[in-house]
PDB file of C-alpha atoms and ligand atoms in Angstrom:
ATOM      1  CA  MET A   1     -16.192  -5.670   0.710  1.00 96.00           C
ATOM      2  CA  LYS A   2     -13.182  -7.222   2.133  1.00 98.00           C
ATOM      3  CA  ILE A   3      -9.751  -6.061   3.187  1.00 98.00           C
ATOM      4  CA  ASP A   4      -7.220  -8.791   3.103  1.00 98.00           C
ATOM      5  CA  PHE A   5      -3.597  -8.355   4.532  1.00 98.00           C
ATOM      6  CA  TYR A   6      -1.097 -10.782   2.946  1.00 97.00           C
ATOM      7  CA  GLY A   7       1.862  -9.978   5.023  1.00 97.00           C
ATOM      8  CA  HIS A   8       4.437  -7.044   4.996  1.00 98.00           C
ATOM      9  CA  ALA A   9       2.932  -4.295   2.590  1.00 98.00           C
ATOM     10  CA  CYS A  10       0.628  -6.406   0.473  1.00 98.00           C
ATOM     11  CA  VAL A  11      -2.724  -5.682   0.677  1.00 98.00           C
ATOM     12  CA  GLY A  12      -6.111  -6.821  -0.990  1.00 98.00           C
ATOM     13  CA  VAL A  13      -9.205  -4.740  -1.328  1.00 98.00           C
ATOM     14  CA  SER A  14     -12.143  -6.696  -2.864  1.00 98.00           C
ATOM     15  CA  GLY A  15     -15.598  -5.301  -3.937  1.00 98.00           C
ATOM     16  CA  SER A  16     -16.892  -5.322  -7.301  1.00 98.00           C
ATOM     17  CA  LYS A  17     -13.119  -5.754  -8.374  1.00 98.00           C
ATOM     18  CA  LYS A  18     -10.148  -7.061  -6.569  1.00 98.00           C
ATOM     19  CA  ILE A  19      -7.373  -4.526  -6.233  1.00 98.00           C
ATOM     20  CA  LEU A  20      -4.181  -6.131  -5.103  1.00 98.00           C
ATOM     21  CA  ILE A  21      -1.075  -3.671  -3.814  1.00 98.00           C
ATOM     22  CA  ASP A  22       2.669  -4.608  -3.802  1.00 98.00           C
ATOM     23  CA  PRO A  23       2.260  -8.323  -4.032  1.00 98.00           C
ATOM     24  CA  TYR A  24       5.642  -9.304  -2.194  1.00 98.00           C
ATOM     25  CA  LEU A  25       4.761 -13.031  -1.556  1.00 97.00           C
ATOM     26  CA  SER A  26       7.796 -15.615  -2.733  1.00 97.00           C
ATOM     27  CA  GLY A  27      10.621 -15.149  -0.187  1.00 95.00           C
ATOM     28  CA  ASN A  28       8.529 -13.166   2.140  1.00 95.00           C
ATOM     29  CA  PRO A  29       8.886 -14.908   5.238  1.00 92.00           C
ATOM     30  CA  SER A  30       5.432 -13.533   6.435  1.00 92.00           C
ATOM     31  CA  ALA A  31       3.519 -14.101   3.096  1.00 94.00           C
ATOM     32  CA  SER A  32       0.065 -15.743   3.694  1.00 93.00           C
ATOM     33  CA  LEU A  33      -0.450 -16.548   0.003  1.00 94.00           C
ATOM     34  CA  THR A  34       1.606 -17.749  -2.932  1.00 97.00           C
ATOM     35  CA  ALA A  35       2.061 -16.094  -6.092  1.00 97.00           C
ATOM     36  CA  GLU A  36       0.132 -18.853  -7.715  1.00 97.00           C
ATOM     37  CA  GLN A  37      -2.788 -18.107  -5.392  1.00 96.00           C
ATOM     38  CA  ALA A  38      -3.010 -14.359  -5.892  1.00 97.00           C
ATOM     39  CA  ALA A  39      -5.818 -12.814  -7.718  1.00 97.00           C
ATOM     40  CA  ALA A  40      -6.561  -9.366  -9.066  1.00 98.00           C
ATOM     41  CA  ASP A  41      -8.166  -7.132 -11.376  1.00 98.00           C
ATOM     42  CA  TYR A  42      -5.625  -4.311 -10.582  1.00 98.00           C
ATOM     43  CA  LEU A  43      -2.224  -4.564  -9.639  1.00 98.00           C
ATOM     44  CA  LEU A  44      -0.789  -1.427  -8.078  1.00 98.00           C
ATOM     45  CA  VAL A  45       3.018  -1.068  -7.444  1.00 98.00           C
ATOM     46  CA  THR A  46       4.397   1.535  -5.290  1.00 98.00           C
ATOM     47  CA  HIS A  47       7.959   1.303  -6.255  1.00 97.00           C
ATOM     48  CA  GLY A  48      10.624  -0.928  -7.502  1.00 96.00           C
ATOM     49  CA  HIS A  49      12.198  -2.476  -4.202  1.00 95.00           C
ATOM     50  CA  GLY A  50      11.830  -6.263  -4.148  1.00 95.00           C
ATOM     51  CA  ASP A  51       9.721  -6.175  -0.835  1.00 96.00           C
ATOM     52  CA  HIS A  52       7.027  -4.481  -3.086  1.00 97.00           C
ATOM     53  CA  LEU A  53       7.229  -5.438  -6.574  1.00 97.00           C
ATOM     54  CA  GLY A  54       7.615  -8.968  -5.617  1.00 97.00           C
ATOM     55  CA  ASP A  55       5.791 -11.451  -7.797  1.00 98.00           C
ATOM     56  CA  ALA A  56       4.020  -8.509 -10.007  1.00 98.00           C
ATOM     57  CA  VAL A  57       5.283  -9.748 -13.139  1.00 98.00           C
ATOM     58  CA  GLU A  58       4.092 -13.240 -12.676  1.00 98.00           C
ATOM     59  CA  ILE A  59       0.789 -12.609 -11.327  1.00 98.00           C
ATOM     60  CA  ALA A  60       0.009 -10.045 -13.997  1.00 98.00           C
ATOM     61  CA  LYS A  61       0.891 -12.579 -16.712  1.00 98.00           C
ATOM     62  CA  ARG A  62      -1.182 -15.301 -15.156  1.00 98.00           C
ATOM     63  CA  THR A  63      -4.233 -13.198 -14.303  1.00 98.00           C
ATOM     64  CA  GLY A  64      -4.124 -10.639 -16.735  1.00 98.00           C
ATOM     65  CA  ALA A  65      -4.392  -7.767 -13.956  1.00 98.00           C
ATOM     66  CA  GLN A  66      -3.997  -4.166 -15.079  1.00 98.00           C
ATOM     67  CA  VAL A  67      -0.794  -2.981 -13.492  1.00 98.00           C
ATOM     68  CA  VAL A  68      -0.566   0.678 -12.489  1.00 98.00           C
ATOM     69  CA  ALA A  69       2.619   1.975 -11.776  1.00 98.00           C
ATOM     70  CA  MET A  70       4.994   5.330 -11.900  1.00 97.00           C
ATOM     71  CA  VAL A  71       5.644   5.923 -15.670  1.00 96.00           C
ATOM     72  CA  GLU A  72       9.208   4.705 -15.383  1.00 94.00           C
ATOM     73  CA  LEU A  73       8.439   1.426 -13.669  1.00 95.00           C
ATOM     74  CA  ALA A  74       5.666   0.708 -16.105  1.00 96.00           C
ATOM     75  CA  ASN A  75       8.150   1.134 -18.852  1.00 94.00           C
ATOM     76  CA  TRP A  76      10.095  -1.687 -17.205  1.00 94.00           C
ATOM     77  CA  PHE A  77       7.207  -3.817 -16.601  1.00 95.00           C
ATOM     78  CA  GLY A  78       6.757  -3.287 -20.742  1.00 95.00           C
ATOM     79  CA  LYS A  79      10.319  -4.689 -20.895  1.00 93.00           C
ATOM     80  CA  GLN A  80       9.030  -7.951 -19.183  1.00 95.00           C
ATOM     81  CA  GLY A  81       6.189  -8.350 -21.453  1.00 97.00           C
ATOM     82  CA  VAL A  82       3.414  -6.670 -18.976  1.00 98.00           C
ATOM     83  CA  GLU A  83       1.600  -3.742 -20.254  1.00 98.00           C
ATOM     84  CA  ALA A  84       1.131  -1.396 -17.383  1.00 98.00           C
ATOM     85  CA  LEU A  85      -0.334   1.920 -17.116  1.00 98.00           C
ATOM     86  CA  GLY A  86       2.239   4.402 -16.310  1.00 98.00           C
ATOM     87  CA  MET A  87       1.303   7.501 -14.581  1.00 98.00           C
ATOM     88  CA  ASN A  88       2.880  10.339 -12.348  1.00 98.00           C
ATOM     89  CA  LEU A  89       2.670  12.177  -9.276  1.00 98.00           C
ATOM     90  CA  GLY A  90      -0.611  14.180  -8.828  1.00 98.00           C
ATOM     91  CA  GLY A  91      -2.151  12.303 -11.714  1.00 98.00           C
ATOM     92  CA  SER A  92      -5.539  10.157 -11.745  1.00 98.00           C
ATOM     93  CA  TYR A  93      -7.221   7.897 -13.826  1.00 98.00           C
ATOM     94  CA  THR A  94     -10.582   6.458 -13.903  1.00 98.00           C
ATOM     95  CA  PHE A  95     -11.229   2.897 -15.837  1.00 98.00           C
ATOM     96  CA  ALA A  96     -14.243   2.191 -17.821  1.00 97.00           C
ATOM     97  CA  ASP A  97     -15.623   0.076 -14.691  1.00 96.00           C
ATOM     98  CA  GLY A  98     -15.478   3.227 -12.637  1.00 96.00           C
ATOM     99  CA  PHE A  99     -12.152   2.195 -10.828  1.00 98.00           C
ATOM    100  CA  LYS A 100     -10.378   5.387  -9.815  1.00 98.00           C
ATOM    101  CA  VAL A 101      -6.731   5.600  -9.050  1.00 98.00           C
ATOM    102  CA  LYS A 102      -4.314   8.455  -8.048  1.00 99.00           C
ATOM    103  CA  LEU A 103      -0.522   8.540  -7.581  1.00 98.00           C
ATOM    104  CA  VAL A 104       0.845  10.895  -4.711  1.00 98.00           C
ATOM    105  CA  PRO A 105       4.371  11.335  -3.308  1.00 98.00           C
ATOM    106  CA  ALA A 106       6.159   8.825  -0.841  1.00 98.00           C
ATOM    107  CA  TRP A 107       9.458  10.053   0.707  1.00 98.00           C
ATOM    108  CA  HIS A 108      11.731   7.177   0.018  1.00 98.00           C
ATOM    109  CA  SER A 109      13.873   5.489  -2.947  1.00 95.00           C
ATOM    110  CA  SER A 110      13.355   3.212  -5.598  1.00 92.00           C
ATOM    111  CA  HIS A 111      15.297   0.811  -7.691  1.00 88.00           C
ATOM    112  CA  LEU A 112      14.940  -2.809  -8.987  1.00 84.00           C
ATOM    113  CA  PRO A 113      16.551  -5.751  -7.796  1.00 77.00           C
ATOM    114  CA  ASP A 114      19.001  -5.841 -10.760  1.00 79.00           C
ATOM    115  CA  GLY A 115      20.123  -2.136  -9.387  1.00 79.00           C
ATOM    116  CA  SER A 116      18.604  -0.147 -12.353  1.00 82.00           C
ATOM    117  CA  ALA A 117      16.883   2.818 -11.080  1.00 75.00           C
ATOM    118  CA  VAL A 118      13.051   3.059 -12.110  1.00 80.00           C
ATOM    119  CA  GLY A 119      11.556   6.384 -11.091  1.00 88.00           C
ATOM    120  CA  LEU A 120      10.230   7.847  -8.048  1.00 95.00           C
ATOM    121  CA  PRO A 121       8.296   5.737  -5.258  1.00 98.00           C
ATOM    122  CA  VAL A 122       4.613   6.490  -4.881  1.00 98.00           C
ATOM    123  CA  GLY A 123       1.784   6.148  -2.343  1.00 98.00           C
ATOM    124  CA  PHE A 124      -1.652   5.525  -4.053  1.00 99.00           C
ATOM    125  CA  ILE A 125      -5.014   6.818  -3.403  1.00 99.00           C
ATOM    126  CA  PHE A 126      -7.886   4.753  -5.052  1.00 99.00           C
ATOM    127  CA  TRP A 127     -11.577   4.643  -4.952  1.00 98.00           C
ATOM    128  CA  LEU A 128     -13.582   1.348  -5.099  1.00 98.00           C
ATOM    129  CA  ASP A 129     -17.329   1.185  -4.639  1.00 97.00           C
ATOM    130  CA  GLY A 130     -17.650   4.620  -3.033  1.00 97.00           C
ATOM    131  CA  LEU A 131     -14.862   4.188  -0.573  1.00 98.00           C
ATOM    132  CA  CYS A 132     -11.496   6.130  -0.483  1.00 98.00           C
ATOM    133  CA  PHE A 133      -8.315   4.106   0.273  1.00 99.00           C
ATOM    134  CA  TYR A 134      -4.525   5.023   0.862  1.00 99.00           C
ATOM    135  CA  HIS A 135      -1.978   3.056   0.408  1.00 99.00           C
ATOM    136  CA  ALA A 136       1.133   4.987   1.483  1.00 99.00           C
ATOM    137  CA  GLY A 137       3.951   2.915   0.091  1.00 98.00           C
ATOM    138  CA  ASP A 138       7.246   3.016   1.683  1.00 98.00           C
ATOM    139  CA  THR A 139       7.635   6.588   3.273  1.00 98.00           C
ATOM    140  CA  ALA A 140       8.799   9.044   5.756  1.00 98.00           C
ATOM    141  CA  LEU A 141       6.414  10.985   7.368  1.00 98.00           C
ATOM    142  CA  PHE A 142       5.697  14.349   5.582  1.00 98.00           C
ATOM    143  CA  GLY A 143       3.500  17.240   5.872  1.00 98.00           C
ATOM    144  CA  ASP A 144       1.608  16.927   2.710  1.00 98.00           C
ATOM    145  CA  MET A 145      -0.273  14.193   4.248  1.00 98.00           C
ATOM    146  CA  LYS A 146      -2.251  16.924   5.850  1.00 98.00           C
ATOM    147  CA  GLN A 147      -2.452  19.420   3.104  1.00 98.00           C
ATOM    148  CA  VAL A 148      -2.650  17.186  -0.207  1.00 97.00           C
ATOM    149  CA  ILE A 149      -3.761  13.765   0.942  1.00 98.00           C
ATOM    150  CA  ALA A 150      -6.192  14.036   3.828  1.00 98.00           C
ATOM    151  CA  PRO A 151      -8.554  16.427   1.628  1.00 98.00           C
ATOM    152  CA  HIS A 152      -9.549  13.581  -0.395  1.00 98.00           C
ATOM    153  CA  GLY A 153     -11.665  12.178   2.624  1.00 98.00           C
ATOM    154  CA  LEU A 154      -9.971   8.671   3.357  1.00 98.00           C
ATOM    155  CA  ASP A 155     -12.009   5.888   4.455  1.00 98.00           C
ATOM    156  CA  TRP A 156      -8.970   3.636   4.886  1.00 98.00           C
ATOM    157  CA  ALA A 157      -5.260   4.467   5.458  1.00 99.00           C
ATOM    158  CA  PHE A 158      -2.808   1.474   4.761  1.00 99.00           C
ATOM    159  CA  LEU A 159       0.439   2.921   7.039  1.00 99.00           C
ATOM    160  CA  PRO A 160       3.813   1.468   7.244  1.00 99.00           C
ATOM    161  CA  ILE A 161       4.816   1.226  11.274  1.00 98.00           C
ATOM    162  CA  GLY A 162       8.131  -0.667  10.911  1.00 98.00           C
ATOM    163  CA  ASP A 163      10.533   2.131  11.059  1.00 98.00           C
ATOM    164  CA  PHE A 164      14.242   1.983   9.756  1.00 98.00           C
ATOM    165  CA  TYR A 165      13.243   2.012   6.017  1.00 98.00           C
ATOM    166  CA  THR A 166      10.143   4.055   6.539  1.00 98.00           C
ATOM    167  CA  MET A 167       7.873   5.710   9.364  1.00 98.00           C
ATOM    168  CA  GLY A 168       7.924   4.022  12.763  1.00 98.00           C
ATOM    169  CA  PRO A 169       4.835   3.998  15.188  1.00 98.00           C
ATOM    170  CA  ASP A 170       5.710   7.260  16.517  1.00 98.00           C
ATOM    171  CA  ASP A 171       5.761   9.132  12.882  1.00 98.00           C
ATOM    172  CA  ALA A 172       2.800   6.644  11.894  1.00 99.00           C
ATOM    173  CA  LEU A 173       0.488   8.249  14.625  1.00 98.00           C
ATOM    174  CA  ILE A 174       1.294  11.857  13.469  1.00 98.00           C
ATOM    175  CA  ALA A 175       0.695  10.567  10.063  1.00 99.00           C
ATOM    176  CA  ALA A 176      -2.627   9.156  11.337  1.00 98.00           C
ATOM    177  CA  GLU A 177      -3.708  12.343  12.997  1.00 98.00           C
ATOM    178  CA  TRP A 178      -3.067  14.439   9.908  1.00 98.00           C
ATOM    179  CA  LEU A 179      -4.515  11.916   7.474  1.00 98.00           C
ATOM    180  CA  ASN A 180      -7.907  11.861   9.364  1.00 98.00           C
ATOM    181  CA  ALA A 181      -9.130   8.589   8.052  1.00 98.00           C
ATOM    182  CA  LYS A 182     -12.052   6.572   9.580  1.00 98.00           C
ATOM    183  CA  ASN A 183      -9.962   3.211   9.604  1.00 98.00           C
ATOM    184  CA  TYR A 184      -6.264   2.545   9.819  1.00 98.00           C
ATOM    185  CA  LEU A 185      -4.406  -0.935   8.895  1.00 98.00           C
ATOM    186  CA  PRO A 186      -0.553  -1.082  10.001  1.00 98.00           C
ATOM    187  CA  ILE A 187       1.580  -2.546   7.435  1.00 98.00           C
ATOM    188  CA  HIS A 188       5.312  -3.172   6.757  1.00 98.00           C
ATOM    189  CA  TYR A 189       6.437  -4.461  10.179  1.00 98.00           C
ATOM    190  CA  ASN A 190       7.567  -7.752  11.944  1.00 97.00           C
ATOM    191  CA  THR A 191       8.352  -9.124   8.459  1.00 96.00           C
ATOM    192  CA  PHE A 192      12.033  -8.975   9.430  1.00 95.00           C
ATOM    193  CA  PRO A 193      13.917  -8.766  12.776  1.00 95.00           C
ATOM    194  CA  LEU A 194      14.620  -5.238  11.870  1.00 97.00           C
ATOM    195  CA  LEU A 195      10.929  -4.246  11.611  1.00 98.00           C
ATOM    196  CA  GLN A 196       9.832  -5.535  15.046  1.00 98.00           C
ATOM    197  CA  GLN A 197       7.137  -3.492  16.135  1.00 98.00           C
ATOM    198  CA  ASN A 198       4.246  -3.729  18.741  1.00 98.00           C
ATOM    199  CA  ALA A 199       0.912  -3.406  16.695  1.00 98.00           C
ATOM    200  CA  ALA A 200      -1.489  -3.935  19.579  1.00 98.00           C
ATOM    201  CA  GLN A 201       0.321  -0.979  21.504  1.00 98.00           C
ATOM    202  CA  PHE A 202       0.307   1.215  18.124  1.00 98.00           C
ATOM    203  CA  LYS A 203      -3.773   0.530  17.831  1.00 98.00           C
ATOM    204  CA  GLN A 204      -4.007   1.514  21.620  1.00 98.00           C
ATOM    205  CA  ARG A 205      -2.098   4.735  21.141  1.00 98.00           C
ATOM    206  CA  LEU A 206      -3.811   5.561  17.920  1.00 98.00           C
ATOM    207  CA  GLU A 207      -7.429   4.940  19.173  1.00 98.00           C
ATOM    208  CA  ASP A 208      -6.768   6.950  22.199  1.00 98.00           C
ATOM    209  CA  LYS A 209      -5.195   9.937  20.393  1.00 98.00           C
ATOM    210  CA  LEU A 210      -7.955   9.895  17.597  1.00 98.00           C
ATOM    211  CA  PRO A 211     -11.574   9.318  18.916  1.00 95.00           C
ATOM    212  CA  GLY A 212     -13.611   7.805  16.248  1.00 95.00           C
ATOM    213  CA  ALA A 213     -10.746   6.438  14.175  1.00 98.00           C
ATOM    214  CA  LYS A 214     -10.358   2.552  14.437  1.00 98.00           C
ATOM    215  CA  CYS A 215      -7.272   0.936  13.634  1.00 98.00           C
ATOM    216  CA  HIS A 216      -7.445  -2.910  12.591  1.00 98.00           C
ATOM    217  CA  VAL A 217      -4.485  -4.916  13.424  1.00 98.00           C
ATOM    218  CA  LEU A 218      -4.543  -8.003  10.991  1.00 98.00           C
ATOM    219  CA  GLN A 219      -1.959 -10.859  11.173  1.00 97.00           C
ATOM    220  CA  PRO A 220      -0.934 -12.056   7.672  1.00 97.00           C
ATOM    221  CA  GLY A 221      -3.800 -14.200   6.173  1.00 97.00           C
ATOM    222  CA  GLU A 222      -6.361 -12.376   8.051  1.00 98.00           C
ATOM    223  CA  HIS A 223      -9.144 -10.111   6.688  1.00 98.00           C
ATOM    224  CA  THR A 224     -11.847  -7.929   7.669  1.00 98.00           C
ATOM    225  CA  GLU A 225     -15.106  -7.331   6.183  1.00 95.00           C
ATOM    226  CA  LEU A 226     -16.769  -4.020   5.502  1.00 90.00           C
TER     227      LEU A 226
HETATM  228 NI1  LIG B 301      11.049   0.483  -0.224  1.00 85.26          NI
HETATM  229 MN1  LIG B 302       9.737  -1.711   1.818  1.00 85.26          MN
END
């Protein structure tokens, strides 16, 4: 199994299936992949902001990947000619091949590049090959990470640390403590000058605070094997 960081909030998880989340590649100064190179069986999109929706329509059309999103955003995909599975908060779904996904809250906003509003932003919990992953999307710190999300038993949590639009490192450290995941991957930082953060320092603080937890700092284009 492999976890790829493609820059910003775009993460790939590859096992028996390839899961791609928030494929913001075109126009992303930190992207390590082009939209033409992207591969996916499942495409999870947390919200409509351009730095998350990215090239999702093009990639879904080319690869035939199954898109999963909040129902209003899924309906928008439908208008672009991409059939997406539209779900809502708290709901989970298991596909015939065993891949399971659940939508959880994210405290943020959501609109499309054309300005239209497309439902609430979400985070995703998903299960692949016996491991449980959480992609927080864009979010503030919120207490339900501890009460609602942690009880799923997370092997991995992908957390924004960029600050300004999302949690910064201090709040992400509290999130990590509450989520009690085995592994963390910081995302949504250093893409733009406003999001400049020291990920090595975040890793040090996290591993000092949470013995037994591992924080994996990946540069765009790097991956870690499980
Ligand atoms: Ni956003
Ligand atoms: Mn964002």
